[in-house]
Short mmCIF file of C-alpha atoms and ligand atoms in Angstrom, two decimals:
data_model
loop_
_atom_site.label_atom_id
_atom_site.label_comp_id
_atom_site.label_asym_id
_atom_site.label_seq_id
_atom_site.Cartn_x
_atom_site.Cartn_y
_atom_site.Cartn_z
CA UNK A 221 -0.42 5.22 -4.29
CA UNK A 222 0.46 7.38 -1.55
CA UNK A 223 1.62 11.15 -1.43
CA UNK A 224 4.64 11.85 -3.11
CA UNK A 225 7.20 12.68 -0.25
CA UNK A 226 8.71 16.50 -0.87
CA UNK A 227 12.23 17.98 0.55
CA UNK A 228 10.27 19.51 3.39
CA UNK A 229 9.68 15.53 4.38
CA UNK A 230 13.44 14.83 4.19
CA UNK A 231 13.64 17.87 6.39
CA UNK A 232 11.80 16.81 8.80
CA UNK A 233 13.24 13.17 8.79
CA UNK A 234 16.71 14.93 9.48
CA UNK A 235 15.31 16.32 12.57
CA UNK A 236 14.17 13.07 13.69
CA UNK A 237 17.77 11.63 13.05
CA UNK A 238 19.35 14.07 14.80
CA UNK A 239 21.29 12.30 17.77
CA UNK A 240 20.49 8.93 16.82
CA UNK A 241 22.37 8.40 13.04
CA UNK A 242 25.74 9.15 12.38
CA UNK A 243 26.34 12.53 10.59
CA UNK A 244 28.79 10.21 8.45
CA UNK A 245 31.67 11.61 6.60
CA UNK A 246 32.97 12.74 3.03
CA UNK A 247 35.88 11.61 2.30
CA UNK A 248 38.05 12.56 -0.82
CA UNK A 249 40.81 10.89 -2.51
CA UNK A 250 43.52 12.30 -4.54
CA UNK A 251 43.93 8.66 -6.76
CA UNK A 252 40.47 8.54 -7.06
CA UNK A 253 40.13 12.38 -8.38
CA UNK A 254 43.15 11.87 -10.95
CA UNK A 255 41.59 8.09 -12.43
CA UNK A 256 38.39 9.54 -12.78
CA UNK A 257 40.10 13.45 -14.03
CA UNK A 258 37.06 14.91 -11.60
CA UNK A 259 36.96 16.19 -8.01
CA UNK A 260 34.95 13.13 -6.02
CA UNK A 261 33.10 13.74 -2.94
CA UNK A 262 32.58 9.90 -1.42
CA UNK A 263 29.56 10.00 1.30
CA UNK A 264 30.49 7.21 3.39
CA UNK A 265 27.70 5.45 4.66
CA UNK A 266 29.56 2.63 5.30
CA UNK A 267 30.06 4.37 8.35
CA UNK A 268 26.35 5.23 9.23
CA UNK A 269 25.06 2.99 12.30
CA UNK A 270 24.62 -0.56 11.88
CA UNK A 271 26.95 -0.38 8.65
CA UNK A 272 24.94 1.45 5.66
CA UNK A 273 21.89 4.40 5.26
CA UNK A 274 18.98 2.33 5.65
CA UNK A 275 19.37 3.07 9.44
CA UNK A 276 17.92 6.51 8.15
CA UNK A 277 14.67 5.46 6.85
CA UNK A 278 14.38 2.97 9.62
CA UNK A 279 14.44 5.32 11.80
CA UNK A 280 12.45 7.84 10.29
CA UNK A 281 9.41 5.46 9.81
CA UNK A 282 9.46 3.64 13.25
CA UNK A 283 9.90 7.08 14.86
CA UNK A 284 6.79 8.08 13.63
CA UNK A 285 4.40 5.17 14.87
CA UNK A 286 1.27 5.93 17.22
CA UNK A 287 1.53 4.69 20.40
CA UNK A 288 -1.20 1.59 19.15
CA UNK A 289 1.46 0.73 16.56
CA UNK A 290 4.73 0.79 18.71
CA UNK A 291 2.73 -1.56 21.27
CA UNK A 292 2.03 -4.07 18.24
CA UNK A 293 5.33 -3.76 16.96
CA UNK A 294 6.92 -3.97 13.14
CA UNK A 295 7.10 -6.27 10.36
CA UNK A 296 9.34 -5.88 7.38
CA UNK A 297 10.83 -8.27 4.59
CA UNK A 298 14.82 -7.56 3.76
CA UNK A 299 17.57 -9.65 2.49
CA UNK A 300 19.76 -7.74 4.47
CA UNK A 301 20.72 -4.31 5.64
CA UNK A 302 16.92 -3.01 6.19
CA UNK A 303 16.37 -5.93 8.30
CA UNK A 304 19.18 -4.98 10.44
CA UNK A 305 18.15 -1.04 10.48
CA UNK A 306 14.71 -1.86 11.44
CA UNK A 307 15.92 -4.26 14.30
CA UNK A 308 18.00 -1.50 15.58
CA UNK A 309 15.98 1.24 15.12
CA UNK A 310 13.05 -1.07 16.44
CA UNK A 311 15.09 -1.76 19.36
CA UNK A 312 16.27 2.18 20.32
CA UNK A 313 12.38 2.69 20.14
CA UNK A 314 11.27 -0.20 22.14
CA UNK A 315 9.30 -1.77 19.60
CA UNK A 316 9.03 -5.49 18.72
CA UNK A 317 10.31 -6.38 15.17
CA UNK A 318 9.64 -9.36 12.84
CA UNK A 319 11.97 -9.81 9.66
CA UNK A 320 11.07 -12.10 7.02
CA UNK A 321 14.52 -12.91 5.35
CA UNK A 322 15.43 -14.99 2.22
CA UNK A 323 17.41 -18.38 3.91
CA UNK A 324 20.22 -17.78 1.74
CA UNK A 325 20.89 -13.85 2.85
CA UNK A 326 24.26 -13.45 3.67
CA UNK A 327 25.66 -14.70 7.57
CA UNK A 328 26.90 -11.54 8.43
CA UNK A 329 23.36 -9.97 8.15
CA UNK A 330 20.68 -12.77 9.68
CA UNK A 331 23.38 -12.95 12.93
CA UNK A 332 23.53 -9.06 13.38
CA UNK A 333 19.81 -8.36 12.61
CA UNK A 334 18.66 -11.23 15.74
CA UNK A 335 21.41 -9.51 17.46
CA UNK A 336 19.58 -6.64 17.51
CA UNK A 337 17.15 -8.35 19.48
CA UNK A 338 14.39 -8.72 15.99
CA UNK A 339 12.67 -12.23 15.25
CA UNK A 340 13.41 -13.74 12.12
CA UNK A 341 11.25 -16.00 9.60
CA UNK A 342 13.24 -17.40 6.79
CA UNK A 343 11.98 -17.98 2.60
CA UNK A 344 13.37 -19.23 -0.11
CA UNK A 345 13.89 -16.35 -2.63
CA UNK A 346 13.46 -18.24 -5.70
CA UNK A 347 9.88 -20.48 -4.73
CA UNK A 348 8.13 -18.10 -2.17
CA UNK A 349 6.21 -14.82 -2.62
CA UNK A 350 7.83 -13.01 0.40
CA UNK A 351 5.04 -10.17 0.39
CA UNK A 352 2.35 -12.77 0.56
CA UNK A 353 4.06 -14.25 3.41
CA UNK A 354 5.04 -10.77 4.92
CA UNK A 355 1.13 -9.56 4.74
CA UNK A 356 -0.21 -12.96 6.37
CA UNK A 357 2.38 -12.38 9.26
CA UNK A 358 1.48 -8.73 9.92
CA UNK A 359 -2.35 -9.38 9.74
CA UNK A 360 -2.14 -12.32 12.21
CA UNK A 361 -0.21 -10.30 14.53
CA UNK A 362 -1.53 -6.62 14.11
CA UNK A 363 2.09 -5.39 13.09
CA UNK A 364 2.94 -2.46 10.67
CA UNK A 365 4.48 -3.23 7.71
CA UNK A 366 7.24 -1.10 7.09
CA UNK A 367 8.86 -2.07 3.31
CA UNK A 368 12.65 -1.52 2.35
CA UNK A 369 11.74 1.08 -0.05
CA UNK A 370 8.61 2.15 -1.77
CA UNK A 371 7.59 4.12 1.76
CA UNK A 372 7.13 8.01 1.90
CA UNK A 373 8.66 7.82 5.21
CA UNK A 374 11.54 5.22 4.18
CA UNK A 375 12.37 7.87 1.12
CA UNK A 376 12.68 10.36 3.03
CA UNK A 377 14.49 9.48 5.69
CA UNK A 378 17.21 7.98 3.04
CA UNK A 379 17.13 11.48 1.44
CA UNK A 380 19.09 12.54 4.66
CA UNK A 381 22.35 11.36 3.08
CA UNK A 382 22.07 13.21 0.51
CA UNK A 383 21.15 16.42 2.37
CA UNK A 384 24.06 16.00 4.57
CA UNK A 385 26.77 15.72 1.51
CA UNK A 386 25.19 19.33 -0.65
CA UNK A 387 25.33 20.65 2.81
CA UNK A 388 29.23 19.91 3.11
CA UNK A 389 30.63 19.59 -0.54
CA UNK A 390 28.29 22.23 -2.22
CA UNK A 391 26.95 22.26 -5.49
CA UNK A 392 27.73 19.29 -7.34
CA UNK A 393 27.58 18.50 -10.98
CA UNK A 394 27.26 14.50 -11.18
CA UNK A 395 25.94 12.19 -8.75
CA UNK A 396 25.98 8.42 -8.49
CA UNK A 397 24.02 6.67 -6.37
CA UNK A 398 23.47 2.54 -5.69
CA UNK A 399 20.06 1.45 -7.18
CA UNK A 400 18.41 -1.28 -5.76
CA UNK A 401 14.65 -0.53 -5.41
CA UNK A 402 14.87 3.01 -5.51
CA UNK A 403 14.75 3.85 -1.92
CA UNK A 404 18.03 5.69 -1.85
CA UNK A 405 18.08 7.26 -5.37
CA UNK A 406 14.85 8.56 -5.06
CA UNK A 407 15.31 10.01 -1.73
CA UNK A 408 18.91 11.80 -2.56
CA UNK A 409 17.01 13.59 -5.88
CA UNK A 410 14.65 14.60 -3.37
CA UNK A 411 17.51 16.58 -1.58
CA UNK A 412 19.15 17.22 -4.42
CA UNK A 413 16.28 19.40 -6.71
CA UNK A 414 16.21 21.44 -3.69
CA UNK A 415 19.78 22.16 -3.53
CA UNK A 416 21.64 21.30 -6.03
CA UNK A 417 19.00 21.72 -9.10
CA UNK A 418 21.42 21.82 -11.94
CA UNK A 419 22.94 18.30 -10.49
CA UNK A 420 23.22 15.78 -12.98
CA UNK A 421 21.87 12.28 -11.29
CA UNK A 422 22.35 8.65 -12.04
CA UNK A 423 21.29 5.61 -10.50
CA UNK A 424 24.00 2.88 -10.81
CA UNK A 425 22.45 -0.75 -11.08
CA UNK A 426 24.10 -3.95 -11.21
CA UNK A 427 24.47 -5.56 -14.96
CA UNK A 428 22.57 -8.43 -14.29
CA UNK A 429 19.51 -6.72 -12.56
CA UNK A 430 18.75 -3.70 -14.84
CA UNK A 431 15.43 -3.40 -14.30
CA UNK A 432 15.66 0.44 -13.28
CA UNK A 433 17.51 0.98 -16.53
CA UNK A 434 14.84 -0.84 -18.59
CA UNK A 435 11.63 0.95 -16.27
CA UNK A 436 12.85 4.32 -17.29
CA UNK A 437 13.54 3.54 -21.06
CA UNK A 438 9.81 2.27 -21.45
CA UNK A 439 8.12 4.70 -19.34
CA UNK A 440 6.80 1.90 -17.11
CA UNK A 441 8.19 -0.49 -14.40
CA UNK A 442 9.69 -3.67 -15.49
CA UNK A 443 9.90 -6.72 -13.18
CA UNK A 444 12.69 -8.45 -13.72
CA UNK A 445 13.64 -12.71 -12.70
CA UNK A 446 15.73 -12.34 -9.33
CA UNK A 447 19.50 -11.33 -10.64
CA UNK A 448 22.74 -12.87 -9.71
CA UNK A 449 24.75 -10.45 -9.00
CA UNK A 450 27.40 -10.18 -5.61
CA UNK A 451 25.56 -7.21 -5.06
CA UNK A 452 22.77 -8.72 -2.58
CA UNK A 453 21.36 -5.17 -2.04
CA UNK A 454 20.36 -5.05 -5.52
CA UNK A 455 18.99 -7.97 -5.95
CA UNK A 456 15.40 -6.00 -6.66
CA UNK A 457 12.86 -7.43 -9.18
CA UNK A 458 11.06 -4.04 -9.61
CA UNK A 459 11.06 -0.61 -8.46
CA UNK A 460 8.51 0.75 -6.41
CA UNK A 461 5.54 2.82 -7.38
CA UNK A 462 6.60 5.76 -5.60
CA UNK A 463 9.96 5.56 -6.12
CA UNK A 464 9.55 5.01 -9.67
CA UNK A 465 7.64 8.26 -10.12
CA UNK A 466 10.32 10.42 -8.04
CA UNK A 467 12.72 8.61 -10.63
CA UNK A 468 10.87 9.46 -13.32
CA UNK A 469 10.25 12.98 -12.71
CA UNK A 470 14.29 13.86 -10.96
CA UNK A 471 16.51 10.99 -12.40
CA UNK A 472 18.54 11.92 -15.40
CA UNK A 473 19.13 7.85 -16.27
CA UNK A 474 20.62 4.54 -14.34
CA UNK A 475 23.53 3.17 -15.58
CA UNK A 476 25.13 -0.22 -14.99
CA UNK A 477 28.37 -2.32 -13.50
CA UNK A 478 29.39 -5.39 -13.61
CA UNK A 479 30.51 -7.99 -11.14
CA UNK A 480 34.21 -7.69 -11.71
CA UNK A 481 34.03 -3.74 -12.04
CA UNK A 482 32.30 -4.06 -8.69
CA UNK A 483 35.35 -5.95 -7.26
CA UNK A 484 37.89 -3.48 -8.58
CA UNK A 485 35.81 -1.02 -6.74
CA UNK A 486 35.93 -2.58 -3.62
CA UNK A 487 39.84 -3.25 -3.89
CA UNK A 488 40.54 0.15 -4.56
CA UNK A 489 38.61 1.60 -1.48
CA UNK A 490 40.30 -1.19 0.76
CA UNK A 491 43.71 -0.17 -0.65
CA UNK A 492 43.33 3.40 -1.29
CA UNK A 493 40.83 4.57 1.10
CA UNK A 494 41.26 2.00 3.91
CA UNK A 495 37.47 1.51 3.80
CA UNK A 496 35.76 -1.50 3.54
CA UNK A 497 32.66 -1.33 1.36
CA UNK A 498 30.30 -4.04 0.62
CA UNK A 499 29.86 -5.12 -3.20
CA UNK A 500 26.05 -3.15 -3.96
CA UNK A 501 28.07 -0.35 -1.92
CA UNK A 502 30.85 -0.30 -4.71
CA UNK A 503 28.23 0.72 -7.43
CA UNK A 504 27.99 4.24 -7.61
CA UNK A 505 31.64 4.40 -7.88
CA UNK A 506 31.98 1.73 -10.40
CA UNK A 507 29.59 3.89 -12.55
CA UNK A 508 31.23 6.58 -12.46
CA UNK A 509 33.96 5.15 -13.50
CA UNK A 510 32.34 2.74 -16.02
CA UNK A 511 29.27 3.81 -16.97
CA UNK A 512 29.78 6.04 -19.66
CA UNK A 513 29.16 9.03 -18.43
CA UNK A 514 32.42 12.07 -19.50
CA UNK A 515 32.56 13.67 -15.97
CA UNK A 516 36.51 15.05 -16.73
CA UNK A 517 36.66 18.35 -14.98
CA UNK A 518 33.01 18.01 -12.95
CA UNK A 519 32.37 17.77 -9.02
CA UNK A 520 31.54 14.72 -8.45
CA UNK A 521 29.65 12.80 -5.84
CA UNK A 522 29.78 9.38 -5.14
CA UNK A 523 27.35 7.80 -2.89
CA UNK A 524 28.67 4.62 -0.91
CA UNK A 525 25.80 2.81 0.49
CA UNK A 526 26.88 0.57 3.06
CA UNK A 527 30.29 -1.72 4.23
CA UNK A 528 28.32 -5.08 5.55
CA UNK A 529 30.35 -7.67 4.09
CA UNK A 530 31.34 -11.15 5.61
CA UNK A 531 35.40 -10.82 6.16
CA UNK A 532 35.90 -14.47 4.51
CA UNK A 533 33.61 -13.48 1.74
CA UNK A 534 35.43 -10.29 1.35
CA UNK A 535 38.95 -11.73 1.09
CA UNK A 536 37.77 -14.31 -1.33
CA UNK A 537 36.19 -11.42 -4.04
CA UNK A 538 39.34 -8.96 -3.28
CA UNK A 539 41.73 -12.10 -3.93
CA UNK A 540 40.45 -11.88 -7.46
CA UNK A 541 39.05 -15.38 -7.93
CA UNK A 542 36.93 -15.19 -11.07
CA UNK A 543 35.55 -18.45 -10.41
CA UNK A 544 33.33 -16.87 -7.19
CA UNK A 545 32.29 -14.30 -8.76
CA UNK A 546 28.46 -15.58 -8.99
C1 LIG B 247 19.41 -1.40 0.21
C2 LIG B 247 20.75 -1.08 -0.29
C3 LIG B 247 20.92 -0.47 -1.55
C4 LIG B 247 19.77 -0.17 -2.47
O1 LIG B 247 18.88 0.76 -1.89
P1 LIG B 247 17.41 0.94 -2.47
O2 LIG B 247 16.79 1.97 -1.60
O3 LIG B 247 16.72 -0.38 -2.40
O4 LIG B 247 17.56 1.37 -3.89
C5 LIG B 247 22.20 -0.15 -1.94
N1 LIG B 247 23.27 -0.42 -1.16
C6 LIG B 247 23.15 -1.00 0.04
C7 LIG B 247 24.38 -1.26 0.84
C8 LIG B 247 21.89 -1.35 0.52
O5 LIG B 247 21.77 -1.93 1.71
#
């Protein structure tokens, strides 16, 4: 396993972003603070480049290649919005980028991430091994492999989020963040032990993919069958190793929403907040609100991960159809 990343690494990855991400706001909402009984702090990173944070850790990692590896260029596997933050951030850095994407990832996504100049190889999620098939790629072509999550450099740079929203809203005394693989959870309790240590943190899964939940019960990761969930950027079958261990060690517990609670989410930021937020984006709130935990009276912060939704796709799950839920 490698090194344990530290706050002095997220540090140093916010030095590296400076310039090139989006010092995105907090926004606050006086609906949200009176359903909820709390003061919210929402860190939108809906509004971070290329839609959502994983521009962060993109950035952070590719930023640090030798000039032997920027030549040779980048390989990563994504269903989504770390394809599209590595083809950015691969493009800003002149360095050639290969994304191996499941053939069912969302439209939206496999358009913008070629559009960003990055080759893509499609899968099929359910029948191939996509790190087999990622590994084979990057030894035949010399590329470095740069994963969505389990990356000290990835972690880190994700921890920026966080950094920015103790910076602006202070101590806080709960704070939700989207689960997926761990990436972003692991990075923000990173930021947050060194600034806000008495911080209460939760990772907010979907329902149907709980396998962060279940990992931290038994003390050991737990691969779960793919989930289907509307949240596509949570569509993990395991945590990572190192992202696990930060979980382990910072993470008070992960808690879980549903598809429809999802949807309500994302129906109250477009009519409330005038924000559109993808569905994995609508966890942390949906937690909050859902999950169990009494945060009456308590600073709250809410981490929105990213807005990348197809418009049609959008419409459809705000309209309320049950039926397309899946
Ligand atoms: C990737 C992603 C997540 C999950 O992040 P991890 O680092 O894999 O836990 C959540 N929300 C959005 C919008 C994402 O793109």
């Amino acid at each position: 396993m490698q090194d344990i990343p530290t706050y002095a690494d997220v540090e140093a990855a916010a030095e590296r972003l400076q310039g090139h991400a989006h010092r995105t706001p907090v926004m606050r909402s006086r609906t949200a603070d009176a359903l909820l009984g709390a003061q919210l702090f929402f860190k939108a990173e809906n509004f971070q480049r290329m839609g959502a944070f994983k521009f962060r850790g993109a950035f952070n990692a590719l930023s640090r290649f030798t000039p032997e590896q920027r030549k040779r260029g980048v390989i990563t596997f994504s269903s989504g919005n770390h394809a599209q933050a590595t083809a950015l951030a691969a493009r800003i850095l002149e360095i050639p980028a290969l994304i191996v994407m499941p053939e069912d990832a969302p439209a939206a996504k496999a358009a913008a991430t070629r559009g960003y100049g990055a080759e893509v190889v499609t899968y099929n999620r359910y029948e191939a091994n996509r790190e087999e098939l990622t590994s084979r790629l990057a030894a035949e072509r010399g590329m470095t492999l740069i994963p969505p999550y389990d990356h000290a450099d990835i972690i880190a740079g994700q921890g920026t989020a966080a950094k920015e929203l103790f910076e602006e809203a202070g101590e806080l005394d709960y704070f939700f963040v989207c689960l997926g693989g761990g990436g972003l959870l692991s990075g923000c309790a990173l930021a947050a032990r060194a600034l806000a240590p008495n911080c209460k943190i939760y990772g907010v899964e979907p329902e149907a993919g709980d396998d962060g939940r279940q990992s931290l019960l038994k003390g050991e990761r737990v691969k779960i069958e793919v989930p289907r969930t509307i949240a596509d950027g949570a569509q993990t079958q395991e945590l990572g190793e190192l992202t696990f261990a930060i979980l382990q060690r910072d993470v008070t517990a992960v808690v879980t929403a549903t598809d429809a609670q999802l949807v309500e989410a994302m129906r109250f930021y477009a009519e409330r907040m005038k924000m559109v937020v993808e569905p994995t984006g609508c966890l942390s709130f949906a937690g909050a609100r859902h999950g169990g935990i009494d945060v009456r009276g308590a600073r709250v912060g809410i981490l929105i991960s990213g807005g990348n939704v197809d418009l049609t796709r959008f419409a459809e799950l705000v309209a309320g159809s049950s039926a397309r839920l899946s």
